[in-house]
Amino acid sequence: MDKLLITGGTQLNGEVRASGAKNAALPILAATLLAEGPVTLTNVPRLRDIRTTLDLLGRLGAHLTQDEDGVVRGEPSTLTRFDAPYELVKTMRASILVLGPLVTRYGQADVSLPGGCAIGARPVNLHIDGLRAMGAEITVAGGYIRARADRLHGARLIFETVTVTGTENLLMAAVLARGETLIENAAHEPEVADLADFLIAMGARIEGAGTDRIYVQGVDRLGGAKFAVMPDRIETGTFLVGAAMTGGRVRVLNTRPDCLEAVLQKLRECGARVETGPDWIELDMQGRRPHAVDIHTAPYPAFPTDMQAQFCALNSIADGVGVVAETVFENRFMHIPELQRMGADIRIDGHLAVCRGVEHLTAAPVMATDLRASAGLVLAGLVAQGETLVDRIYHLDRGYDNIEAKLAGLGAVIRRTSATAGEVESA
Ligand code: EPZ
């Protein structure tokens, strides 16, 4: 099992290029099931979750390939099966995103319930309720969602809770449904708008994506398209936090500042100088220690829950006390016991984490539990005294494209090893 070894104490300085957004690429790959023409996707990150999705699509009969530059190409295909089995879905919850496309184009889908994960129960009831409202006959039994429909019809859907993949699944279902669909209390996340832009490029008729009201006029078929996936705002934010924690100066290229306003605001609040251009963001900490900041996670455009662990790491060495409120997921503080092992002074009180900054952290063997928690532990390793070993980094590989090379390029002392803990390979 791969591990990362990080020797703390160096500043991050220089330029790094953001990869394409995992959470835009995953729904867009699912949407290729709707295409009746060839598709070409550029700026697709090279990640474990992308490979898992390509494997799932291939299993259904849709054969897409990703080349060494990350470009994904596929020809229209006739599916040979319409199921997503548990052994695959349990490795990646986002597999649920094939549900909407399969039902709306092929009238059938047997998709395993994703089940929970480290950060929460992760129900998909809102996905199911929406498809039922559009005319799908759905039974949930034996751990599977079994959906059948002649042709979905448009509906007025009102989400009781903002759900990103729920919005995406029903948007994909609506584009081929008969008639009009209005999705209210829709997720605003930029990745939802990116999916909509891809669907529109294939011929879908969508208005309002990126707001809380999305209007769709169903069409009979969609063609192929060439499309560039948007940059990853969470990867971008992760590098910026690393610069703030190490006192360095980092410019992230090929990114979109407009998608990170809430995060940039917090980085300025902790004392960083932040400048932005059309496709770049530069953070200069000028060698200073960050001030602690309060964080309250919530749906976009508020502060993203996917940046919460990274800011817990920043607050752990910041000057002062920062209170972090996690309001989206019920168990997203798994990184905190690991940070405490490194000397962080953080107290969990329900959905609050009270972080009292310490002068320095101390390196320790720690364990990644979920994707963003592992990012927070890597950042903590950058500033800890000594050599931190982060175990189970397969979590990290799900969402970060070659993170150790990118961090090393900014000056971090970091390397990947597969030695068992305590038997670290010789340097
Ligand atoms: C997406 O997950 C992202 N994943 C997550 O990123 C991200 O943390 C999350 O949105 C919130 O921004 C992808 O886009 C692939 P939700 P998703 O449905 O769609 C409740 C990462 O690190 N809910 O918006 O699964 C749910 O329990 C991952 O890249 C229901 O109750 O999240 C949660 O409390 C982690 N019923 C809240 O809504 C439902 O049917 C928001 O979840 C669906 C959701």
PDB file of C-alpha atoms in Angstrom, residues 64-207:
ATOM      1  CA  LEU A  64     -13.787   5.447 -24.096  1.00  0.00           C
ATOM      2  CA  THR A  65      -9.992   5.741 -23.856  1.00  0.00           C
ATOM      3  CA  GLN A  66      -7.784   8.262 -22.034  1.00  0.00           C
ATOM      4  CA  ASP A  67      -4.380   9.033 -23.568  1.00  0.00           C
ATOM      5  CA  GLU A  68      -1.209  10.106 -21.760  1.00  0.00           C
ATOM      6  CA  ASP A  69      -2.235  13.775 -22.102  1.00  0.00           C
ATOM      7  CA  GLY A  70      -5.488  12.998 -20.326  1.00  0.00           C
ATOM      8  CA  VAL A  71      -7.635  13.372 -23.449  1.00  0.00           C
ATOM      9  CA  VAL A  72     -10.673  11.063 -23.404  1.00  0.00           C
ATOM     10  CA  ARG A  73     -12.131   9.928 -26.722  1.00  0.00           C
ATOM     11  CA  GLY A  74     -15.159   7.774 -27.473  1.00  0.00           C
ATOM     12  CA  GLU A  75     -17.345   6.754 -30.380  1.00  0.00           C
ATOM     13  CA  PRO A  76     -21.119   6.322 -30.035  1.00  0.00           C
ATOM     14  CA  SER A  77     -21.811   2.873 -28.702  1.00  0.00           C
ATOM     15  CA  THR A  78     -24.639   0.442 -28.241  1.00  0.00           C
ATOM     16  CA  LEU A  79     -24.706  -0.677 -24.644  1.00  0.00           C
ATOM     17  CA  THR A  80     -24.750  -4.380 -23.871  1.00  0.00           C
ATOM     18  CA  ARG A  81     -25.785  -4.030 -20.220  1.00  0.00           C
ATOM     19  CA  PHE A  82     -27.365  -1.450 -17.941  1.00  0.00           C
ATOM     20  CA  ASP A  83     -26.123  -2.318 -14.483  1.00  0.00           C
ATOM     21  CA  ALA A  84     -23.522  -0.898 -12.067  1.00  0.00           C
ATOM     22  CA  PRO A  85     -22.597  -3.656  -9.600  1.00  0.00           C
ATOM     23  CA  TYR A  86     -21.877  -3.216  -5.892  1.00  0.00           C
ATOM     24  CA  GLU A  87     -18.259  -4.383  -6.158  1.00  0.00           C
ATOM     25  CA  LEU A  88     -17.619  -1.410  -8.438  1.00  0.00           C
ATOM     26  CA  VAL A  89     -19.947   1.202  -6.938  1.00  0.00           C
ATOM     27  CA  LYS A  90     -18.578   0.602  -3.415  1.00  0.00           C
ATOM     28  CA  THR A  91     -15.133   1.768  -4.654  1.00  0.00           C
ATOM     29  CA  MET A  92     -16.580   5.004  -5.992  1.00  0.00           C
ATOM     30  CA  ARG A  93     -19.943   6.452  -4.896  1.00  0.00           C
ATOM     31  CA  ALA A  94     -20.059   8.766  -7.912  1.00  0.00           C
ATOM     32  CA  SER A  95     -20.949   5.686 -10.000  1.00  0.00           C
ATOM     33  CA  ILE A  96     -24.518   6.652  -9.061  1.00  0.00           C
ATOM     34  CA  LEU A  97     -24.191   9.247 -11.846  1.00  0.00           C
ATOM     35  CA  VAL A  98     -24.897   6.613 -14.533  1.00  0.00           C
ATOM     36  CA  LEU A  99     -28.424   6.205 -13.156  1.00  0.00           C
ATOM     37  CA  GLY A 100     -29.982   9.290 -14.782  1.00  0.00           C
ATOM     38  CA  PRO A 101     -28.412   8.777 -18.220  1.00  0.00           C
ATOM     39  CA  LEU A 102     -29.278   5.055 -18.363  1.00  0.00           C
ATOM     40  CA  VAL A 103     -32.920   5.584 -17.404  1.00  0.00           C
ATOM     41  CA  THR A 104     -33.540   8.553 -19.693  1.00  0.00           C
ATOM     42  CA  ARG A 105     -31.882   7.080 -22.778  1.00  0.00           C
ATOM     43  CA  TYR A 106     -32.346   3.314 -22.361  1.00  0.00           C
ATOM     44  CA  GLY A 107     -35.342   3.135 -20.020  1.00  0.00           C
ATOM     45  CA  GLN A 108     -33.563   0.819 -17.601  1.00  0.00           C
ATOM     46  CA  ALA A 109     -30.850   0.765 -14.927  1.00  0.00           C
ATOM     47  CA  ASP A 110     -29.837  -1.540 -12.088  1.00  0.00           C
ATOM     48  CA  VAL A 111     -27.415   0.479  -9.977  1.00  0.00           C
ATOM     49  CA  SER A 112     -26.100  -0.584  -6.591  1.00  0.00           C
ATOM     50  CA  LEU A 113     -26.905   1.723  -3.714  1.00  0.00           C
ATOM     51  CA  PRO A 114     -23.546   3.450  -3.092  1.00  0.00           C
ATOM     52  CA  GLY A 115     -23.700   2.922   0.651  1.00  0.00           C
ATOM     53  CA  GLY A 116     -22.006   5.231   3.082  1.00  0.00           C
ATOM     54  CA  CYS A 117     -18.395   6.254   3.258  1.00  0.00           C
ATOM     55  CA  ALA A 118     -16.002   7.626   5.869  1.00  0.00           C
ATOM     56  CA  ILE A 119     -17.588  11.083   5.850  1.00  0.00           C
ATOM     57  CA  GLY A 120     -21.232  10.165   6.128  1.00  0.00           C
ATOM     58  CA  ALA A 121     -24.261   8.043   5.287  1.00  0.00           C
ATOM     59  CA  ARG A 122     -24.450   9.644   1.829  1.00  0.00           C
ATOM     60  CA  PRO A 123     -28.088   8.747   1.021  1.00  0.00           C
ATOM     61  CA  VAL A 124     -29.387   9.001  -2.568  1.00  0.00           C
ATOM     62  CA  ASN A 125     -33.104   9.277  -1.763  1.00  0.00           C
ATOM     63  CA  LEU A 126     -33.375  12.629  -3.559  1.00  0.00           C
ATOM     64  CA  HIS A 127     -31.967  11.119  -6.772  1.00  0.00           C
ATOM     65  CA  ILE A 128     -34.623   8.373  -6.600  1.00  0.00           C
ATOM     66  CA  ASP A 129     -37.505  10.701  -5.667  1.00  0.00           C
ATOM     67  CA  GLY A 130     -36.700  12.949  -8.648  1.00  0.00           C
ATOM     68  CA  LEU A 131     -36.638  10.084 -11.136  1.00  0.00           C
ATOM     69  CA  ARG A 132     -39.936   8.765  -9.783  1.00  0.00           C
ATOM     70  CA  ALA A 133     -41.441  12.253 -10.240  1.00  0.00           C
ATOM     71  CA  MET A 134     -40.327  12.026 -13.885  1.00  0.00           C
ATOM     72  CA  GLY A 135     -42.154   8.735 -14.367  1.00  0.00           C
ATOM     73  CA  ALA A 136     -39.569   6.076 -13.567  1.00  0.00           C
ATOM     74  CA  GLU A 137     -40.759   2.918 -11.822  1.00  0.00           C
ATOM     75  CA  ILE A 138     -38.129   2.386  -9.129  1.00  0.00           C
ATOM     76  CA  THR A 139     -37.790  -0.405  -6.582  1.00  0.00           C
ATOM     77  CA  VAL A 140     -34.977  -0.483  -4.049  1.00  0.00           C
ATOM     78  CA  ALA A 141     -34.240  -4.015  -2.894  1.00  0.00           C
ATOM     79  CA  GLY A 142     -31.234  -6.180  -2.121  1.00  0.00           C
ATOM     80  CA  GLY A 143     -28.951  -3.143  -2.120  1.00  0.00           C
ATOM     81  CA  TYR A 144     -29.881  -2.204  -5.685  1.00  0.00           C
ATOM     82  CA  ILE A 145     -31.859   0.600  -7.298  1.00  0.00           C
ATOM     83  CA  ARG A 146     -33.920  -1.014 -10.082  1.00  0.00           C
ATOM     84  CA  ALA A 147     -35.326   1.642 -12.428  1.00  0.00           C
ATOM     85  CA  ARG A 148     -37.558   1.170 -15.481  1.00  0.00           C
ATOM     86  CA  ALA A 149     -39.264   3.777 -17.684  1.00  0.00           C
ATOM     87  CA  ASP A 150     -40.843   3.970 -21.140  1.00  0.00           C
ATOM     88  CA  ARG A 151     -39.843   7.598 -21.606  1.00  0.00           C
ATOM     89  CA  LEU A 152     -39.342  10.006 -18.731  1.00  0.00           C
ATOM     90  CA  HIS A 153     -41.517  13.102 -18.727  1.00  0.00           C
ATOM     91  CA  GLY A 154     -40.611  16.570 -17.483  1.00  0.00           C
ATOM     92  CA  ALA A 155     -41.536  17.605 -13.943  1.00  0.00           C
ATOM     93  CA  ARG A 156     -41.132  20.401 -11.405  1.00  0.00           C
ATOM     94  CA  LEU A 157     -38.541  19.113  -8.946  1.00  0.00           C
ATOM     95  CA  ILE A 158     -37.838  20.870  -5.654  1.00  0.00           C
ATOM     96  CA  PHE A 159     -34.844  19.549  -3.691  1.00  0.00           C
ATOM     97  CA  GLU A 160     -35.409  19.636   0.074  1.00  0.00           C
ATOM     98  CA  THR A 161     -31.607  19.502   0.504  1.00  0.00           C
ATOM     99  CA  VAL A 162     -29.052  20.919  -1.918  1.00  0.00           C
ATOM    100  CA  THR A 163     -27.390  17.906  -3.539  1.00  0.00           C
ATOM    101  CA  VAL A 164     -24.626  18.189  -6.144  1.00  0.00           C
ATOM    102  CA  THR A 165     -24.816  14.748  -7.742  1.00  0.00           C
ATOM    103  CA  GLY A 166     -28.580  14.689  -7.182  1.00  0.00           C
ATOM    104  CA  THR A 167     -28.864  17.857  -9.285  1.00  0.00           C
ATOM    105  CA  GLU A 168     -26.505  16.372 -11.876  1.00  0.00           C
ATOM    106  CA  ASN A 169     -28.347  13.035 -12.126  1.00  0.00           C
ATOM    107  CA  LEU A 170     -31.717  14.709 -12.632  1.00  0.00           C
ATOM    108  CA  LEU A 171     -30.320  17.288 -15.050  1.00  0.00           C
ATOM    109  CA  MET A 172     -29.023  14.418 -17.201  1.00  0.00           C
ATOM    110  CA  ALA A 173     -32.369  12.638 -16.907  1.00  0.00           C
ATOM    111  CA  ALA A 174     -34.272  15.783 -17.939  1.00  0.00           C
ATOM    112  CA  VAL A 175     -32.365  16.552 -21.151  1.00  0.00           C
ATOM    113  CA  LEU A 176     -33.950  13.583 -22.974  1.00  0.00           C
ATOM    114  CA  ALA A 177     -37.263  13.559 -21.077  1.00  0.00           C
ATOM    115  CA  ARG A 178     -40.463  14.500 -22.905  1.00  0.00           C
ATOM    116  CA  GLY A 179     -41.393  18.120 -22.137  1.00  0.00           C
ATOM    117  CA  GLU A 180     -40.128  20.669 -19.649  1.00  0.00           C
ATOM    118  CA  THR A 181     -38.367  20.164 -16.307  1.00  0.00           C
ATOM    119  CA  LEU A 182     -37.749  22.800 -13.653  1.00  0.00           C
ATOM    120  CA  ILE A 183     -35.233  21.909 -10.939  1.00  0.00           C
ATOM    121  CA  GLU A 184     -35.548  24.190  -7.911  1.00  0.00           C
ATOM    122  CA  ASN A 185     -33.127  24.492  -4.993  1.00  0.00           C
ATOM    123  CA  ALA A 186     -30.582  23.058  -7.431  1.00  0.00           C
ATOM    124  CA  ALA A 187     -26.885  22.907  -6.504  1.00  0.00           C
ATOM    125  CA  HIS A 188     -24.934  25.965  -7.751  1.00  0.00           C
ATOM    126  CA  GLU A 189     -21.506  24.301  -7.734  1.00  0.00           C
ATOM    127  CA  PRO A 190     -19.470  25.307 -10.832  1.00  0.00           C
ATOM    128  CA  GLU A 191     -19.111  21.624 -11.697  1.00  0.00           C
ATOM    129  CA  VAL A 192     -22.905  21.465 -12.226  1.00  0.00           C
ATOM    130  CA  ALA A 193     -22.643  24.375 -14.692  1.00  0.00           C
ATOM    131  CA  ASP A 194     -19.722  22.633 -16.424  1.00  0.00           C
ATOM    132  CA  LEU A 195     -21.834  19.489 -16.893  1.00  0.00           C
ATOM    133  CA  ALA A 196     -24.647  21.638 -18.285  1.00  0.00           C
ATOM    134  CA  ASP A 197     -22.228  23.284 -20.731  1.00  0.00           C
ATOM    135  CA  PHE A 198     -21.177  19.838 -21.970  1.00  0.00           C
ATOM    136  CA  LEU A 199     -24.813  18.745 -22.366  1.00  0.00           C
ATOM    137  CA  ILE A 200     -25.587  21.982 -24.254  1.00  0.00           C
ATOM    138  CA  ALA A 201     -22.583  21.309 -26.533  1.00  0.00           C
ATOM    139  CA  MET A 202     -24.250  17.959 -27.350  1.00  0.00           C
ATOM    140  CA  GLY A 203     -27.527  19.735 -28.183  1.00  0.00           C
ATOM    141  CA  ALA A 204     -29.385  19.884 -24.865  1.00  0.00           C
ATOM    142  CA  ARG A 205     -31.644  22.859 -24.093  1.00  0.00           C
ATOM    143  CA  ILE A 206     -30.790  24.098 -20.559  1.00  0.00           C
ATOM    144  CA  GLU A 207     -31.097  27.496 -18.899  1.00  0.00           C
TER     145      GLU A 207
END
